[in-house]
Tab-separated table of C-alpha atoms in Angstrom:
chain	number	residue	atom	x	y	z
A	1	MET	CA	-49.198	4.925	15.412
A	2	LEU	CA	-46.900	2.977	14.248
A	3	ASP	CA	-46.972	-0.416	14.245
A	4	SER	CA	-44.638	-2.454	15.451
A	5	SER	CA	-42.759	-3.808	13.307
A	6	GLU	CA	-42.361	-0.070	11.496
A	7	ASN	CA	-41.555	0.858	16.017
A	8	PHE	CA	-38.590	-1.880	15.657
A	9	ARG	CA	-37.413	-0.798	12.757
A	10	ALA	CA	-37.558	3.462	14.141
A	11	ALA	CA	-35.531	2.064	17.761
A	12	PHE	CA	-32.985	0.352	15.637
A	13	GLU	CA	-32.421	2.973	13.089
A	14	ALA	CA	-31.585	5.575	16.866
A	15	VAL	CA	-29.376	3.284	18.356
A	16	THR	CA	-25.564	3.850	18.587
A	17	GLY	CA	-23.323	2.423	16.992
A	18	SER	CA	-22.189	1.534	13.122
A	19	CYS	CA	-24.979	-1.711	12.738
A	20	LEU	CA	-27.197	-3.757	10.398
A	21	LEU	CA	-30.128	-5.992	11.005
A	22	LEU	CA	-29.623	-8.771	8.133
A	23	GLN	CA	-32.664	-11.555	7.966
A	24	PRO	CA	-31.096	-14.652	7.944
A	25	ASP	CA	-32.201	-15.348	4.289
A	26	ALA	CA	-28.776	-17.213	2.866
A	27	PRO	CA	-27.518	-16.896	0.958
A	28	ALA	CA	-28.333	-13.249	0.407
A	29	TYR	CA	-29.284	-11.914	3.892
A	30	THR	CA	-31.422	-8.762	3.294
A	31	VAL	CA	-31.120	-5.991	4.693
A	32	VAL	CA	-33.810	-4.949	7.169
A	33	ALA	CA	-32.255	-1.896	9.307
A	34	ILE	CA	-29.404	0.302	9.639
A	35	THR	CA	-28.677	2.264	11.839
A	36	ASP	CA	-27.723	6.375	10.798
A	37	GLU	CA	-24.170	6.265	11.786
A	38	LEU	CA	-23.615	3.731	10.030
A	39	LEU	CA	-25.379	5.508	7.150
A	40	GLY	CA	-22.582	8.404	7.963
A	41	VAL	CA	-19.997	6.642	7.995
A	42	LEU	CA	-20.871	4.534	4.791
A	43	GLY	CA	-22.075	8.088	2.834
A	44	LEU	CA	-25.388	5.853	1.418
A	45	GLU	CA	-29.311	6.857	1.154
A	46	ARG	CA	-31.377	4.197	3.637
A	47	GLN	CA	-33.990	3.344	0.509
A	48	HIS	CA	-29.925	1.743	-1.480
A	49	VAL	CA	-29.391	-0.570	1.775
A	50	VAL	CA	-33.193	-1.647	3.145
A	51	GLY	CA	-34.635	-4.353	1.111
A	52	LYS	CA	-31.355	-5.805	-0.254
A	53	SER	CA	-28.695	-7.989	-0.210
A	54	ILE	CA	-25.927	-7.085	1.634
A	55	PHE	CA	-23.977	-8.190	-0.805
A	56	THR	CA	-25.631	-6.325	-3.591
A	57	VAL	CA	-25.297	-3.054	-1.272
A	58	PHE	CA	-21.426	-4.077	-0.771
A	59	PRO	CA	-20.118	-4.820	-3.516
A	60	GLU	CA	-16.378	-6.890	-3.640
A	61	ASN	CA	-13.498	-4.550	-4.813
A	62	PRO	CA	-13.713	-5.984	-8.911
A	63	ALA	CA	-10.388	-4.537	-8.680
A	64	LEU	CA	-9.048	-6.814	-5.936
A	65	PRO	CA	-9.683	-10.630	-7.194
A	66	GLN	CA	-7.981	-11.658	-4.367
A	67	ALA	CA	-10.238	-9.660	-2.320
A	68	THR	CA	-11.640	-11.386	1.345
A	69	GLY	CA	-13.989	-9.181	2.606
A	70	ALA	CA	-17.314	-10.276	1.130
A	71	ALA	CA	-16.631	-14.141	1.722
A	72	GLU	CA	-15.232	-12.784	5.751
A	73	LEU	CA	-18.435	-11.733	5.603
A	74	ARG	CA	-19.719	-14.376	4.222
A	75	THR	CA	-18.517	-17.051	6.767
A	76	SER	CA	-19.959	-14.693	9.283
A	77	LEU	CA	-23.071	-15.300	8.272
A	78	GLU	CA	-23.280	-18.511	8.064
A	79	TYR	CA	-21.786	-19.016	11.286
A	80	ALA	CA	-24.230	-17.296	13.147
A	81	ARG	CA	-27.211	-18.691	11.541
A	82	GLN	CA	-26.246	-21.886	11.557
A	83	GLU	CA	-24.980	-22.160	15.002
A	84	LYS	CA	-26.918	-19.669	16.337
A	85	ALA	CA	-23.978	-17.673	18.298
A	86	HIS	CA	-21.851	-14.623	18.418
A	87	HIS	CA	-19.245	-14.272	15.941
A	88	HIS	CA	-15.654	-12.470	15.764
A	89	MET	CA	-14.363	-11.627	12.177
A	90	PRO	CA	-11.599	-10.681	12.114
A	91	VAL	CA	-10.208	-7.135	11.088
A	92	VAL	CA	-10.375	-7.522	7.238
A	93	ARG	CA	-10.302	-5.293	4.484
A	94	TYR	CA	-13.747	-4.102	2.431
A	95	ASP	CA	-13.772	-1.884	-0.058
A	96	ILE	CA	-16.013	0.938	-0.186
A	97	ALA	CA	-18.042	2.046	-3.795
A	98	ALA	CA	-17.952	6.027	-3.547
A	99	ALA	CA	-21.296	7.931	-5.329
A	100	GLU	CA	-19.587	7.931	-8.583
A	101	GLY	CA	-18.633	4.249	-8.659
A	102	VAL	CA	-15.315	4.594	-7.535
A	103	PHE	CA	-13.531	2.137	-4.911
A	104	GLU	CA	-11.678	3.344	-1.312
A	105	GLU	CA	-9.987	1.513	0.806
A	106	ARG	CA	-11.501	0.525	3.894
A	107	TYR	CA	-10.884	-1.268	6.526
A	108	TRP	CA	-13.300	-3.072	9.392
A	109	SER	CA	-13.771	-4.963	12.802
A	110	ALA	CA	-16.765	-6.576	12.962
A	111	ASN	CA	-19.680	-9.440	14.579
A	112	SER	CA	-22.351	-11.232	13.768
A	113	LYS	CA	-24.736	-11.701	17.113
A	114	PRO	CA	-28.545	-14.164	16.429
A	115	VAL	CA	-31.450	-12.324	17.325
A	116	VAL	CA	-32.620	-16.247	18.689
A	117	SER	CA	-37.054	-16.292	19.460
A	118	PRO	CA	-37.160	-18.906	22.543
A	119	ALA	CA	-38.596	-21.721	20.182
A	120	GLY	CA	-34.785	-21.374	18.679
A	121	GLU	CA	-35.388	-20.246	15.746
A	122	VAL	CA	-32.977	-16.912	14.153
A	123	LEU	CA	-35.106	-14.445	13.416
A	124	TYR	CA	-32.203	-12.022	12.230
A	125	ILE	CA	-28.576	-11.121	12.554
A	126	ILE	CA	-27.669	-8.179	14.026
A	127	HIS	CA	-24.173	-7.271	12.501
A	128	ALA	CA	-22.429	-4.313	14.544
A	129	THR	CA	-19.041	-3.083	12.402
A	130	ALA	CA	-16.608	-0.756	13.244
A	131	GLU	CA	-14.063	1.120	10.406
A	132	VAL	CA	-11.039	0.650	11.697
A	133	THR	CA	-9.114	2.356	8.126
A	134	ALA	CA	-7.815	5.571	9.559
A	135	GLN	CA	-5.627	3.558	12.830
A	136	LEU	CA	-4.917	0.158	10.209
A	137	LEU	CA	-3.608	3.114	8.082
A	138	ALA	CA	-0.906	4.870	10.322
A	139	GLU	CA	-0.019	1.416	10.988
A	140	LYS	CA	1.196	0.356	8.041
A	141	LYS	CA	2.930	4.150	7.414
A	142	ALA	CA	4.339	3.180	10.716
A	143	GLN	CA	5.378	0.232	9.821
A	144	ALA	CA	6.397	1.144	6.200
A	145	LEU	CA	8.568	4.736	7.292
A	146	ARG	CA	10.754	2.256	10.443
A	147	GLN	CA	11.574	0.085	7.079
A	148	VAL	CA	12.763	2.852	5.139
A	149	GLU	CA	14.989	3.938	7.924
A	150	LYS	CA	16.082	0.542	8.566
A	151	THR	CA	16.825	0.164	5.239
A	152	TYR	CA	18.150	3.966	4.687
A	153	SER	CA	21.635	2.758	8.023
A	154	LEU	CA	21.453	-0.624	5.961
A	155	PHE	CA	22.882	1.540	2.935
A	156	LEU	CA	24.423	3.252	4.653
A	157	GLN	CA	26.113	0.728	6.158
A	158	ALA	CA	26.768	-0.774	3.228
A	159	PRO	CA	30.500	-1.919	2.863
A	160	VAL	CA	30.239	-0.899	-1.006
A	161	ALA	CA	30.816	2.245	-2.801
A	162	VAL	CA	26.783	2.868	-3.905
A	163	CYS	CA	24.990	5.920	-4.403
A	164	ILE	CA	21.196	7.142	-6.314
A	165	VAL	CA	20.359	9.555	-8.985
A	166	THR	CA	16.712	9.911	-10.179
A	167	GLY	CA	15.647	12.014	-13.355
A	168	PRO	CA	16.786	13.063	-16.023
A	169	GLN	CA	19.573	15.431	-14.598
A	170	HIS	CA	20.813	13.048	-12.008
A	171	ILE	CA	20.035	13.996	-9.072
A	172	VAL	CA	21.593	12.483	-6.591
A	173	GLU	CA	19.410	10.878	-3.463
A	174	LEU	CA	21.660	8.443	-1.366
A	175	ALA	CA	25.385	7.644	-1.467
A	176	ASN	CA	26.872	6.709	1.607
A	177	ASP	CA	30.532	6.715	2.268
A	178	GLU	CA	32.254	4.227	0.419
A	179	ILE	CA	31.081	5.989	-2.873
A	180	HIS	CA	32.118	9.140	-1.499
A	181	GLN	CA	35.794	8.415	-1.086
A	182	PHE	CA	35.621	6.653	-4.590
A	183	LEU	CA	34.033	10.074	-6.308
A	184	GLY	CA	35.991	12.674	-3.614
A	185	THR	CA	32.811	13.714	-2.985
A	186	THR	CA	31.117	15.101	0.591
A	187	PRO	CA	27.966	13.805	1.885
A	188	ALA	CA	26.768	17.762	0.930
A	189	ILE	CA	26.170	16.838	-2.395
A	190	ILE	CA	23.411	15.249	-1.552
A	191	GLY	CA	19.993	16.386	-4.168
A	192	LYS	CA	22.029	18.471	-6.561
A	193	PRO	CA	23.310	16.869	-10.220
A	194	LEU	CA	25.752	14.513	-9.903
A	195	PHE	CA	27.806	15.601	-13.269
A	196	GLU	CA	27.931	19.064	-10.911
A	197	ALA	CA	30.932	17.675	-8.722
A	198	LEU	CA	31.855	15.155	-11.443
A	199	PRO	CA	32.001	17.203	-14.717
A	200	ALA	CA	35.230	14.609	-16.683
A	201	ALA	CA	33.027	11.831	-15.159
A	202	LYS	CA	30.352	13.633	-18.064
A	203	ALA	CA	32.984	14.198	-20.734
A	204	GLN	CA	33.681	10.494	-20.341
A	205	GLY	CA	29.718	8.993	-21.209
A	206	PHE	CA	28.519	8.319	-18.107
A	207	PRO	CA	24.958	10.324	-18.389
A	208	LYS	CA	23.959	8.792	-20.980
A	209	LEU	CA	24.735	5.642	-19.207
A	210	LEU	CA	22.666	6.285	-16.660
A	211	ASP	CA	20.388	7.710	-19.148
A	212	GLN	CA	20.166	3.920	-21.105
A	213	VAL	CA	19.459	2.269	-17.565
A	214	ARG	CA	16.778	4.655	-16.825
A	215	THR	CA	14.899	4.741	-19.796
A	216	THR	CA	15.132	1.474	-21.072
A	217	GLY	CA	14.689	-0.695	-17.229
A	218	GLN	CA	17.564	-3.154	-18.409
A	219	PRO	CA	21.356	-2.853	-16.107
A	220	PHE	CA	23.822	-1.822	-17.800
A	221	TYR	CA	27.401	-4.396	-16.392
A	222	GLY	CA	30.319	-1.936	-16.563
A	223	THR	CA	33.419	-4.527	-16.533
A	224	GLU	CA	36.884	-3.799	-16.505
A	225	TYR	CA	35.663	-0.007	-17.866
A	226	PRO	CA	37.622	2.373	-18.135
A	227	VAL	CA	37.731	5.772	-16.155
A	228	THR	CA	39.910	9.201	-14.850
A	229	LEU	CA	38.950	10.263	-12.140
A	230	THR	CA	41.521	13.173	-10.390
A	231	LEU	CA	42.727	10.873	-7.181
A	232	ASN	CA	44.836	13.664	-4.778
A	233	GLY	CA	45.611	16.515	-7.546
A	234	ARG	CA	46.543	14.383	-10.618
A	235	GLU	CA	44.489	12.678	-13.053
A	236	GLU	CA	44.540	9.018	-13.016
A	237	LEU	CA	43.276	5.793	-15.598
A	238	ARG	CA	41.872	2.974	-13.521
A	239	TYR	CA	39.936	-0.172	-14.664
A	240	TYR	CA	36.497	-0.798	-12.222
A	241	ASN	CA	33.482	-3.274	-12.328
A	242	PHE	CA	30.350	-1.454	-11.288
A	243	VAL	CA	26.764	-2.319	-11.817
A	244	TYR	CA	24.463	0.473	-12.838
A	245	GLN	CA	20.604	-0.980	-11.563
A	246	PRO	CA	17.266	0.558	-12.628
A	247	TYR	CA	15.656	2.148	-9.394
A	248	TYR	CA	11.642	2.531	-8.811
A	249	GLU	CA	10.328	4.979	-6.529
A	250	GLN	CA	7.787	2.633	-5.920
A	251	PRO	CA	7.382	-1.032	-6.098
A	252	THR	CA	4.382	-0.873	-8.127
A	253	ASP	CA	5.930	1.633	-10.399
A	254	LYS	CA	6.130	0.724	-14.416
A	255	ALA	CA	8.963	2.681	-15.183
A	256	PRO	CA	12.194	3.274	-13.394
A	257	TRP	CA	12.771	6.940	-11.953
A	258	GLY	CA	16.855	6.625	-11.925
A	259	CYS	CA	19.435	4.562	-11.107
A	260	SER	CA	21.510	2.644	-8.323
A	261	ALA	CA	24.638	2.253	-9.361
A	262	TRP	CA	27.340	0.165	-7.031
A	263	ARG	CA	30.876	-0.217	-7.663
A	264	THR	CA	31.545	-4.227	-6.934
A	265	THR	CA	35.845	-4.369	-7.242
């Protein structure tokens, strides 16, 4: 026969939900039991969790010095222990280390509830958590997409001639109506090398300028720069002010992937 404590743990482990049973032994908050469901969510073995501090089992991701997951968890447990009352944690990022030690981005909503004896002593803290990673990342993706669509719309409506070209082939990613009117091109140029449509510009050294910006990450400012264009069937020499800015696909990229070109006047 199992003794009462073993029966208690066995019953807790079988409970539906992602829960931890903790001792109120601050600052450690030692894990007494963990449900089978939470073990499955985390991909952990029970012997690697029970008997250890919750903060040892779930360390903060060292790659995120600004992370607040562990601090939020400690605040919740302290509240439950000291106030002897339920505490709801806001959704928080708390990355989990996989078997190989690599941290995975994870988000959680959680609650801490004390188990109080008739004498008013906190015997345990039940920490129940629900993973919301999939929902939160989906919301972030949708928000990012809305921002991209908004930026794209503003880009196309910009009252200046502007385009974005990427890679060593200078592939046209975006181009608004103003730039088409300026260069004499059409939207058919999108997705194609810029200088296939503008061979005359290629001969005037513009590919070299774009490569310089892309490889150095330094913008180029053209002031009263001479440009020969074919306008209305005739070649004309004109002078323009323009800017070539390095273009980064992601804000975290260290090297530009292309250039954004703006005709200022």
